[in-house]
Amino acid sequence: MENNESPKAPKRVGAVTQAFRIMRCLSDSDGHLGVSAIARKATVNQSTAFNILRTLVAEKAVDFDEPSKTYSLSKGLLELCEKLIGNSIVADIRGELERVADETNCLTGLWQANEGKMILIARAVSKRPMRLDMDIKHRLPPYAGSIGRAYAASQGLSDQSIKEAFKTLHWEGNIDEDRYLAEIRQAERDGFAIDKEGLYPGVVTVSSLIFDRHGQVLYGITASDIAYNLSEVKINELGIEIRTICRAMTQLIQ
């Protein structure tokens, strides 16, 4: 016999529902609110609202301003949602990688920063029959390649520190420490870095970085092509494009 009973709605926990009503009320508010205003707007008993707010403050989901006796949402909520935000950002970046690869015929890559090391976690290849490619999980040591220059440019390093770092790296192309230093200083000014056949002969790569709200490097984006395919104008345009993407993604994270 067919069962026509509709599934039962899940039982809600009242305190949790009220806590979310309070946080939505704070989210909709332009400024800080006191307990009375919160209780009224969230349709929660005032003493219950007070107890829930104290708990949310202890859990760092809500901030309490002692002088004004008002509450507001805390940045602690961002930490709670950091992984979700990160996954969303990576999904958005993948779309940008594919777009740039299609429009420029470059190999584009998303690199995750790990104490200065860079790990390739996503890439998009051009549709040309003859094209560059790179394995996912490929690793670069700190300060290597164009993305290493971009990272070094973000760290405020002294000339001496940069030259010492250069000596620890293996370069397959023709590059010396003076050129390396000059390119890092240029990256500081431009917001993107360029490697012209230094790490890999015959390959040009441009890079820029994505930062979290604390100014720490989260990711880097690269675009690479065979050197003879890129004029100086195209290299600069590619750098500006990658920088624009990275700045937009950084804004989403803030």
PDB file of C-alpha atoms in Angstrom:
ATOM      1  CA  MET A   1       0.000   0.000   0.000  1.00  0.00           C
ATOM      2  CA  GLU A   2       1.326   3.424  -0.940  1.00  0.00           C
ATOM      3  CA  ASN A   3       2.405   5.614   1.926  1.00  0.00           C
ATOM      4  CA  ASN A   4       1.024   9.134   1.415  1.00  0.00           C
ATOM      5  CA  GLU A   5       2.297  10.535   4.679  1.00  0.00           C
ATOM      6  CA  SER A   6       4.502  13.566   4.226  1.00  0.00           C
ATOM      7  CA  PRO A   7       7.881  13.500   5.963  1.00  0.00           C
ATOM      8  CA  LYS A   8       7.910  15.189   9.339  1.00  0.00           C
ATOM      9  CA  ALA A   9       9.580  18.564   9.579  1.00  0.00           C
ATOM     10  CA  PRO A  10      12.783  18.384  11.648  1.00  0.00           C
ATOM     11  CA  LYS A  11      12.375  19.466  15.247  1.00  0.00           C
ATOM     12  CA  ARG A  12      13.998  22.830  15.833  1.00  0.00           C
ATOM     13  CA  VAL A  13      15.998  23.727  18.912  1.00  0.00           C
ATOM     14  CA  GLY A  14      14.499  26.955  20.162  1.00  0.00           C
ATOM     15  CA  ALA A  15      17.692  28.503  21.541  1.00  0.00           C
ATOM     16  CA  VAL A  16      19.523  27.895  18.261  1.00  0.00           C
ATOM     17  CA  THR A  17      16.691  29.417  16.234  1.00  0.00           C
ATOM     18  CA  GLN A  18      16.634  32.447  18.524  1.00  0.00           C
ATOM     19  CA  ALA A  19      20.430  32.830  18.299  1.00  0.00           C
ATOM     20  CA  PHE A  20      20.204  32.926  14.510  1.00  0.00           C
ATOM     21  CA  ARG A  21      17.361  35.456  14.659  1.00  0.00           C
ATOM     22  CA  ILE A  22      19.539  37.656  16.856  1.00  0.00           C
ATOM     23  CA  MET A  23      22.548  37.376  14.522  1.00  0.00           C
ATOM     24  CA  ARG A  24      20.371  38.152  11.487  1.00  0.00           C
ATOM     25  CA  CYS A  25      19.031  41.166  13.347  1.00  0.00           C
ATOM     26  CA  LEU A  26      22.594  42.384  13.982  1.00  0.00           C
ATOM     27  CA  SER A  27      23.508  41.688  10.359  1.00  0.00           C
ATOM     28  CA  ASP A  28      20.605  43.831   9.124  1.00  0.00           C
ATOM     29  CA  SER A  29      21.506  46.686  11.473  1.00  0.00           C
ATOM     30  CA  ASP A  30      23.656  49.601  10.307  1.00  0.00           C
ATOM     31  CA  GLY A  31      25.243  50.010  13.737  1.00  0.00           C
ATOM     32  CA  HIS A  32      25.477  48.588  17.261  1.00  0.00           C
ATOM     33  CA  LEU A  33      22.274  47.635  19.069  1.00  0.00           C
ATOM     34  CA  GLY A  34      21.368  47.306  22.728  1.00  0.00           C
ATOM     35  CA  VAL A  35      19.637  44.294  24.271  1.00  0.00           C
ATOM     36  CA  SER A  36      16.166  45.890  24.239  1.00  0.00           C
ATOM     37  CA  ALA A  37      16.352  46.788  20.545  1.00  0.00           C
ATOM     38  CA  ILE A  38      17.718  43.356  19.650  1.00  0.00           C
ATOM     39  CA  ALA A  39      15.037  41.540  21.639  1.00  0.00           C
ATOM     40  CA  ARG A  40      12.308  43.638  20.000  1.00  0.00           C
ATOM     41  CA  LYS A  41      13.589  43.258  16.443  1.00  0.00           C
ATOM     42  CA  ALA A  42      14.336  39.541  16.829  1.00  0.00           C
ATOM     43  CA  THR A  43      11.072  38.884  18.725  1.00  0.00           C
ATOM     44  CA  VAL A  44      12.930  37.225  21.569  1.00  0.00           C
ATOM     45  CA  ASN A  45      12.260  37.663  25.277  1.00  0.00           C
ATOM     46  CA  GLN A  46      14.667  40.298  26.638  1.00  0.00           C
ATOM     47  CA  SER A  47      16.186  38.117  29.350  1.00  0.00           C
ATOM     48  CA  THR A  48      16.591  35.226  26.846  1.00  0.00           C
ATOM     49  CA  ALA A  49      18.187  37.611  24.343  1.00  0.00           C
ATOM     50  CA  PHE A  50      20.616  38.804  27.032  1.00  0.00           C
ATOM     51  CA  ASN A  51      21.695  35.237  27.874  1.00  0.00           C
ATOM     52  CA  ILE A  52      22.071  34.271  24.211  1.00  0.00           C
ATOM     53  CA  LEU A  53      24.124  37.412  23.518  1.00  0.00           C
ATOM     54  CA  ARG A  54      26.446  36.652  26.432  1.00  0.00           C
ATOM     55  CA  THR A  55      27.000  33.171  25.007  1.00  0.00           C
ATOM     56  CA  LEU A  56      27.616  34.521  21.503  1.00  0.00           C
ATOM     57  CA  VAL A  57      30.141  37.007  22.897  1.00  0.00           C
ATOM     58  CA  ALA A  58      31.936  34.165  24.709  1.00  0.00           C
ATOM     59  CA  GLU A  59      32.011  32.177  21.454  1.00  0.00           C
ATOM     60  CA  LYS A  60      33.399  35.233  19.589  1.00  0.00           C
ATOM     61  CA  ALA A  61      30.430  35.416  17.239  1.00  0.00           C
ATOM     62  CA  VAL A  62      29.280  38.777  18.651  1.00  0.00           C
ATOM     63  CA  ASP A  63      31.224  41.761  20.046  1.00  0.00           C
ATOM     64  CA  PHE A  64      30.104  43.757  23.088  1.00  0.00           C
ATOM     65  CA  ASP A  65      30.938  47.436  23.407  1.00  0.00           C
ATOM     66  CA  GLU A  66      31.137  48.225  27.130  1.00  0.00           C
ATOM     67  CA  PRO A  67      30.792  52.057  26.995  1.00  0.00           C
ATOM     68  CA  SER A  68      27.638  52.000  24.878  1.00  0.00           C
ATOM     69  CA  LYS A  69      26.317  48.631  26.152  1.00  0.00           C
ATOM     70  CA  THR A  70      25.669  47.575  22.562  1.00  0.00           C
ATOM     71  CA  TYR A  71      26.343  44.480  20.458  1.00  0.00           C
ATOM     72  CA  SER A  72      27.531  43.867  16.892  1.00  0.00           C
ATOM     73  CA  LEU A  73      28.606  40.879  14.821  1.00  0.00           C
ATOM     74  CA  SER A  74      32.208  39.794  15.399  1.00  0.00           C
ATOM     75  CA  LYS A  75      34.959  39.013  12.905  1.00  0.00           C
ATOM     76  CA  GLY A  76      35.098  35.657  14.646  1.00  0.00           C
ATOM     77  CA  LEU A  77      32.289  34.599  12.306  1.00  0.00           C
ATOM     78  CA  LEU A  78      34.669  35.089   9.393  1.00  0.00           C
ATOM     79  CA  GLU A  79      37.127  32.657  10.972  1.00  0.00           C
ATOM     80  CA  LEU A  80      34.320  30.137  11.387  1.00  0.00           C
ATOM     81  CA  CYS A  81      33.448  30.451   7.697  1.00  0.00           C
ATOM     82  CA  GLU A  82      37.025  30.758   6.429  1.00  0.00           C
ATOM     83  CA  LYS A  83      37.142  27.323   4.782  1.00  0.00           C
ATOM     84  CA  LEU A  84      33.788  27.878   3.079  1.00  0.00           C
ATOM     85  CA  ILE A  85      34.925  31.278   1.828  1.00  0.00           C
ATOM     86  CA  GLY A  86      38.210  29.766   0.663  1.00  0.00           C
ATOM     87  CA  ASN A  87      36.436  27.024  -1.301  1.00  0.00           C
ATOM     88  CA  SER A  88      34.189  29.611  -2.941  1.00  0.00           C
ATOM     89  CA  ILE A  89      37.175  31.791  -3.855  1.00  0.00           C
ATOM     90  CA  VAL A  90      39.035  28.832  -5.386  1.00  0.00           C
ATOM     91  CA  ALA A  91      35.960  27.964  -7.488  1.00  0.00           C
ATOM     92  CA  ASP A  92      35.800  31.563  -8.737  1.00  0.00           C
ATOM     93  CA  ILE A  93      39.531  31.563  -9.510  1.00  0.00           C
ATOM     94  CA  ARG A  94      39.248  28.345 -11.534  1.00  0.00           C
ATOM     95  CA  GLY A  95      36.772  30.105 -13.797  1.00  0.00           C
ATOM     96  CA  GLU A  96      39.174  33.012 -14.239  1.00  0.00           C
ATOM     97  CA  LEU A  97      42.070  30.643 -15.010  1.00  0.00           C
ATOM     98  CA  GLU A  98      40.056  29.046 -17.804  1.00  0.00           C
ATOM     99  CA  ARG A  99      38.968  32.410 -19.188  1.00  0.00           C
ATOM    100  CA  VAL A 100      42.514  33.790 -19.323  1.00  0.00           C
ATOM    101  CA  ALA A 101      43.839  30.550 -20.841  1.00  0.00           C
ATOM    102  CA  ASP A 102      41.165  30.701 -23.558  1.00  0.00           C
ATOM    103  CA  GLU A 103      41.727  34.394 -24.295  1.00  0.00           C
ATOM    104  CA  THR A 104      45.539  34.433 -24.234  1.00  0.00           C
ATOM    105  CA  ASN A 105      46.559  30.835 -25.052  1.00  0.00           C
ATOM    106  CA  CYS A 106      48.663  30.827 -21.866  1.00  0.00           C
ATOM    107  CA  LEU A 107      49.044  28.119 -19.276  1.00  0.00           C
ATOM    108  CA  THR A 108      47.436  29.580 -16.148  1.00  0.00           C
ATOM    109  CA  GLY A 109      47.927  28.299 -12.623  1.00  0.00           C
ATOM    110  CA  LEU A 110      46.626  28.748  -9.086  1.00  0.00           C
ATOM    111  CA  TRP A 111      49.262  28.265  -6.411  1.00  0.00           C
ATOM    112  CA  GLN A 112      48.685  27.853  -2.691  1.00  0.00           C
ATOM    113  CA  ALA A 113      51.183  29.512  -0.373  1.00  0.00           C
ATOM    114  CA  ASN A 114      52.729  27.408   2.373  1.00  0.00           C
ATOM    115  CA  GLU A 115      55.397  29.236   4.389  1.00  0.00           C
ATOM    116  CA  GLY A 116      56.799  30.776   1.236  1.00  0.00           C
ATOM    117  CA  LYS A 117      56.648  27.580  -0.816  1.00  0.00           C
ATOM    118  CA  MET A 118      54.147  27.504  -3.645  1.00  0.00           C
ATOM    119  CA  ILE A 119      52.088  24.420  -4.557  1.00  0.00           C
ATOM    120  CA  LEU A 120      50.137  24.242  -7.829  1.00  0.00           C
ATOM    121  CA  ILE A 121      46.538  23.292  -6.964  1.00  0.00           C
ATOM    122  CA  ALA A 122      44.728  24.138 -10.221  1.00  0.00           C
ATOM    123  CA  ARG A 123      45.639  24.999 -13.795  1.00  0.00           C
ATOM    124  CA  ALA A 124      44.082  25.647 -17.191  1.00  0.00           C
ATOM    125  CA  VAL A 125      45.823  24.993 -20.498  1.00  0.00           C
ATOM    126  CA  SER A 126      45.414  26.701 -23.827  1.00  0.00           C
ATOM    127  CA  LYS A 127      43.632  25.042 -26.741  1.00  0.00           C
ATOM    128  CA  ARG A 128      46.645  25.242 -29.061  1.00  0.00           C
ATOM    129  CA  PRO A 129      47.941  21.869 -30.320  1.00  0.00           C
ATOM    130  CA  MET A 130      51.436  22.822 -29.077  1.00  0.00           C
ATOM    131  CA  ARG A 131      51.165  24.210 -25.544  1.00  0.00           C
ATOM    132  CA  LEU A 132      52.706  24.413 -22.103  1.00  0.00           C
ATOM    133  CA  ASP A 133      51.473  22.271 -19.224  1.00  0.00           C
ATOM    134  CA  MET A 134      52.446  21.559 -15.620  1.00  0.00           C
ATOM    135  CA  ASP A 135      51.558  18.831 -13.142  1.00  0.00           C
ATOM    136  CA  ILE A 136      49.165  19.562 -10.291  1.00  0.00           C
ATOM    137  CA  LYS A 137      51.007  19.454  -6.932  1.00  0.00           C
ATOM    138  CA  HIS A 138      54.161  20.830  -8.571  1.00  0.00           C
ATOM    139  CA  ARG A 139      56.114  22.723  -5.895  1.00  0.00           C
ATOM    140  CA  LEU A 140      58.361  25.749  -6.065  1.00  0.00           C
ATOM    141  CA  PRO A 141      60.728  26.711  -3.243  1.00  0.00           C
ATOM    142  CA  PRO A 142      60.442  30.157  -1.634  1.00  0.00           C
ATOM    143  CA  TYR A 143      61.334  33.030  -3.997  1.00  0.00           C
ATOM    144  CA  ALA A 144      61.671  30.880  -7.146  1.00  0.00           C
ATOM    145  CA  GLY A 145      60.260  31.926 -10.500  1.00  0.00           C
ATOM    146  CA  SER A 146      57.974  34.883 -11.104  1.00  0.00           C
ATOM    147  CA  ILE A 147      55.640  33.865  -8.304  1.00  0.00           C
ATOM    148  CA  GLY A 148      58.649  33.743  -5.996  1.00  0.00           C
ATOM    149  CA  ARG A 149      59.544  37.279  -7.036  1.00  0.00           C
ATOM    150  CA  ALA A 150      55.964  38.376  -6.307  1.00  0.00           C
ATOM    151  CA  TYR A 151      56.160  36.734  -2.892  1.00  0.00           C
ATOM    152  CA  ALA A 152      59.528  38.334  -2.134  1.00  0.00           C
ATOM    153  CA  ALA A 153      58.133  41.715  -3.194  1.00  0.00           C
ATOM    154  CA  SER A 154      55.318  41.316  -0.642  1.00  0.00           C
ATOM    155  CA  GLN A 155      57.654  40.620   2.272  1.00  0.00           C
ATOM    156  CA  GLY A 156      59.598  43.895   2.492  1.00  0.00           C
ATOM    157  CA  LEU A 157      62.975  42.154   2.236  1.00  0.00           C
ATOM    158  CA  SER A 158      66.285  43.992   2.217  1.00  0.00           C
ATOM    159  CA  ASP A 159      68.585  43.881  -0.814  1.00  0.00           C
ATOM    160  CA  GLN A 160      70.995  41.644   1.098  1.00  0.00           C
ATOM    161  CA  SER A 161      68.251  39.173   2.074  1.00  0.00           C
ATOM    162  CA  ILE A 162      67.094  38.947  -1.542  1.00  0.00           C
ATOM    163  CA  LYS A 163      70.614  38.294  -2.811  1.00  0.00           C
ATOM    164  CA  GLU A 164      71.131  35.609  -0.187  1.00  0.00           C
ATOM    165  CA  ALA A 165      67.856  33.961  -1.183  1.00  0.00           C
ATOM    166  CA  PHE A 166      68.893  34.030  -4.837  1.00  0.00           C
ATOM    167  CA  LYS A 167      71.988  31.946  -4.057  1.00  0.00           C
ATOM    168  CA  THR A 168      69.870  29.130  -2.632  1.00  0.00           C
ATOM    169  CA  LEU A 169      67.804  28.719  -5.813  1.00  0.00           C
ATOM    170  CA  HIS A 170      68.413  26.669  -8.953  1.00  0.00           C
ATOM    171  CA  TRP A 171      67.853  28.541 -12.201  1.00  0.00           C
ATOM    172  CA  GLU A 172      67.938  26.809 -15.577  1.00  0.00           C
ATOM    173  CA  GLY A 173      68.039  30.088 -17.477  1.00  0.00           C
ATOM    174  CA  ASN A 174      70.555  32.922 -17.645  1.00  0.00           C
ATOM    175  CA  ILE A 175      69.967  35.214 -14.648  1.00  0.00           C
ATOM    176  CA  ASP A 176      72.125  36.875 -11.990  1.00  0.00           C
ATOM    177  CA  GLU A 177      71.364  38.303  -8.560  1.00  0.00           C
ATOM    178  CA  ASP A 178      71.360  41.932  -9.726  1.00  0.00           C
ATOM    179  CA  ARG A 179      68.695  41.259 -12.340  1.00  0.00           C
ATOM    180  CA  TYR A 180      66.725  39.190  -9.816  1.00  0.00           C
ATOM    181  CA  LEU A 181      66.823  42.013  -7.271  1.00  0.00           C
ATOM    182  CA  ALA A 182      65.802  44.618  -9.859  1.00  0.00           C
ATOM    183  CA  GLU A 183      62.834  42.494 -10.955  1.00  0.00           C
ATOM    184  CA  ILE A 184      61.618  42.126  -7.366  1.00  0.00           C
ATOM    185  CA  ARG A 185      61.812  45.876  -6.848  1.00  0.00           C
ATOM    186  CA  GLN A 186      59.868  46.327 -10.105  1.00  0.00           C
ATOM    187  CA  ALA A 187      57.254  43.859  -8.832  1.00  0.00           C
ATOM    188  CA  GLU A 188      56.849  45.982  -5.692  1.00  0.00           C
ATOM    189  CA  ARG A 189      55.907  48.925  -7.903  1.00  0.00           C
ATOM    190  CA  ASP A 190      53.771  47.069 -10.438  1.00  0.00           C
ATOM    191  CA  GLY A 191      51.848  44.617  -8.255  1.00  0.00           C
ATOM    192  CA  PHE A 192      52.873  41.752 -10.537  1.00  0.00           C
ATOM    193  CA  ALA A 193      56.162  39.963 -11.232  1.00  0.00           C
ATOM    194  CA  ILE A 194      57.759  38.723 -14.448  1.00  0.00           C
ATOM    195  CA  ASP A 195      60.196  35.901 -15.104  1.00  0.00           C
ATOM    196  CA  LYS A 196      61.700  36.049 -18.595  1.00  0.00           C
ATOM    197  CA  GLU A 197      63.373  32.698 -19.225  1.00  0.00           C
ATOM    198  CA  GLY A 198      65.080  32.696 -15.830  1.00  0.00           C
ATOM    199  CA  LEU A 199      63.511  29.649 -14.207  1.00  0.00           C
ATOM    200  CA  TYR A 200      62.873  27.794 -17.468  1.00  0.00           C
ATOM    201  CA  PRO A 201      64.626  28.754 -20.750  1.00  0.00           C
ATOM    202  CA  GLY A 202      62.176  29.727 -23.469  1.00  0.00           C
ATOM    203  CA  VAL A 203      59.309  30.396 -21.037  1.00  0.00           C
ATOM    204  CA  VAL A 204      57.916  33.710 -19.779  1.00  0.00           C
ATOM    205  CA  THR A 205      55.690  33.785 -16.680  1.00  0.00           C
ATOM    206  CA  VAL A 206      53.828  36.603 -14.956  1.00  0.00           C
ATOM    207  CA  SER A 207      52.417  36.347 -11.431  1.00  0.00           C
ATOM    208  CA  SER A 208      50.450  38.190  -8.796  1.00  0.00           C
ATOM    209  CA  LEU A 209      49.198  37.334  -5.306  1.00  0.00           C
ATOM    210  CA  ILE A 210      45.968  37.033  -3.320  1.00  0.00           C
ATOM    211  CA  PHE A 211      46.042  38.087   0.349  1.00  0.00           C
ATOM    212  CA  ASP A 212      43.836  37.360   3.346  1.00  0.00           C
ATOM    213  CA  ARG A 213      42.395  40.063   5.595  1.00  0.00           C
ATOM    214  CA  HIS A 214      45.592  40.036   7.686  1.00  0.00           C
ATOM    215  CA  GLY A 215      47.785  40.760   4.658  1.00  0.00           C
ATOM    216  CA  GLN A 216      49.177  37.227   4.520  1.00  0.00           C
ATOM    217  CA  VAL A 217      49.688  35.568   1.127  1.00  0.00           C
ATOM    218  CA  LEU A 218      47.038  32.910   0.475  1.00  0.00           C
ATOM    219  CA  TYR A 219      47.398  32.165  -3.234  1.00  0.00           C
ATOM    220  CA  GLY A 220      49.247  33.211  -6.342  1.00  0.00           C
ATOM    221  CA  ILE A 221      48.114  33.197  -9.963  1.00  0.00           C
ATOM    222  CA  THR A 222      50.494  32.659 -12.884  1.00  0.00           C
ATOM    223  CA  ALA A 223      50.217  32.886 -16.651  1.00  0.00           C
ATOM    224  CA  SER A 224      52.961  31.337 -18.783  1.00  0.00           C
ATOM    225  CA  ASP A 225      53.735  31.084 -22.474  1.00  0.00           C
ATOM    226  CA  ILE A 226      56.581  30.309 -24.840  1.00  0.00           C
ATOM    227  CA  ALA A 227      58.788  33.398 -24.941  1.00  0.00           C
ATOM    228  CA  TYR A 228      58.514  34.116 -28.669  1.00  0.00           C
ATOM    229  CA  ASN A 229      54.710  34.331 -28.396  1.00  0.00           C
ATOM    230  CA  LEU A 230      54.852  37.307 -26.033  1.00  0.00           C
ATOM    231  CA  SER A 231      55.947  40.825 -26.918  1.00  0.00           C
ATOM    232  CA  GLU A 232      56.828  43.304 -24.177  1.00  0.00           C
ATOM    233  CA  VAL A 233      53.392  44.897 -24.596  1.00  0.00           C
ATOM    234  CA  LYS A 234      51.631  41.544 -24.244  1.00  0.00           C
ATOM    235  CA  ILE A 235      53.684  40.633 -21.176  1.00  0.00           C
ATOM    236  CA  ASN A 236      52.689  43.883 -19.476  1.00  0.00           C
ATOM    237  CA  GLU A 237      49.022  43.473 -20.454  1.00  0.00           C
ATOM    238  CA  LEU A 238      49.067  39.928 -19.081  1.00  0.00           C
ATOM    239  CA  GLY A 239      50.584  41.157 -15.822  1.00  0.00           C
ATOM    240  CA  ILE A 240      47.874  43.794 -15.446  1.00  0.00           C
ATOM    241  CA  GLU A 241      45.184  41.181 -16.145  1.00  0.00           C
ATOM    242  CA  ILE A 242      46.539  38.769 -13.516  1.00  0.00           C
ATOM    243  CA  ARG A 243      46.980  41.614 -11.009  1.00  0.00           C
ATOM    244  CA  THR A 244      43.365  42.725 -11.562  1.00  0.00           C
ATOM    245  CA  ILE A 245      42.077  39.213 -10.874  1.00  0.00           C
ATOM    246  CA  CYS A 246      44.170  38.866  -7.720  1.00  0.00           C
ATOM    247  CA  ARG A 247      43.065  42.236  -6.358  1.00  0.00           C
ATOM    248  CA  ALA A 248      39.411  41.385  -6.996  1.00  0.00           C
ATOM    249  CA  MET A 249      39.793  38.064  -5.193  1.00  0.00           C
ATOM    250  CA  THR A 250      41.613  39.729  -2.302  1.00  0.00           C
ATOM    251  CA  GLN A 251      38.680  42.151  -1.954  1.00  0.00           C
ATOM    252  CA  LEU A 252      36.252  39.223  -1.744  1.00  0.00           C
ATOM    253  CA  ILE A 253      38.248  37.727   1.128  1.00  0.00           C
ATOM    254  CA  GLN A 254      38.502  40.939   3.158  1.00  0.00           C
TER     255      GLN A 254
END
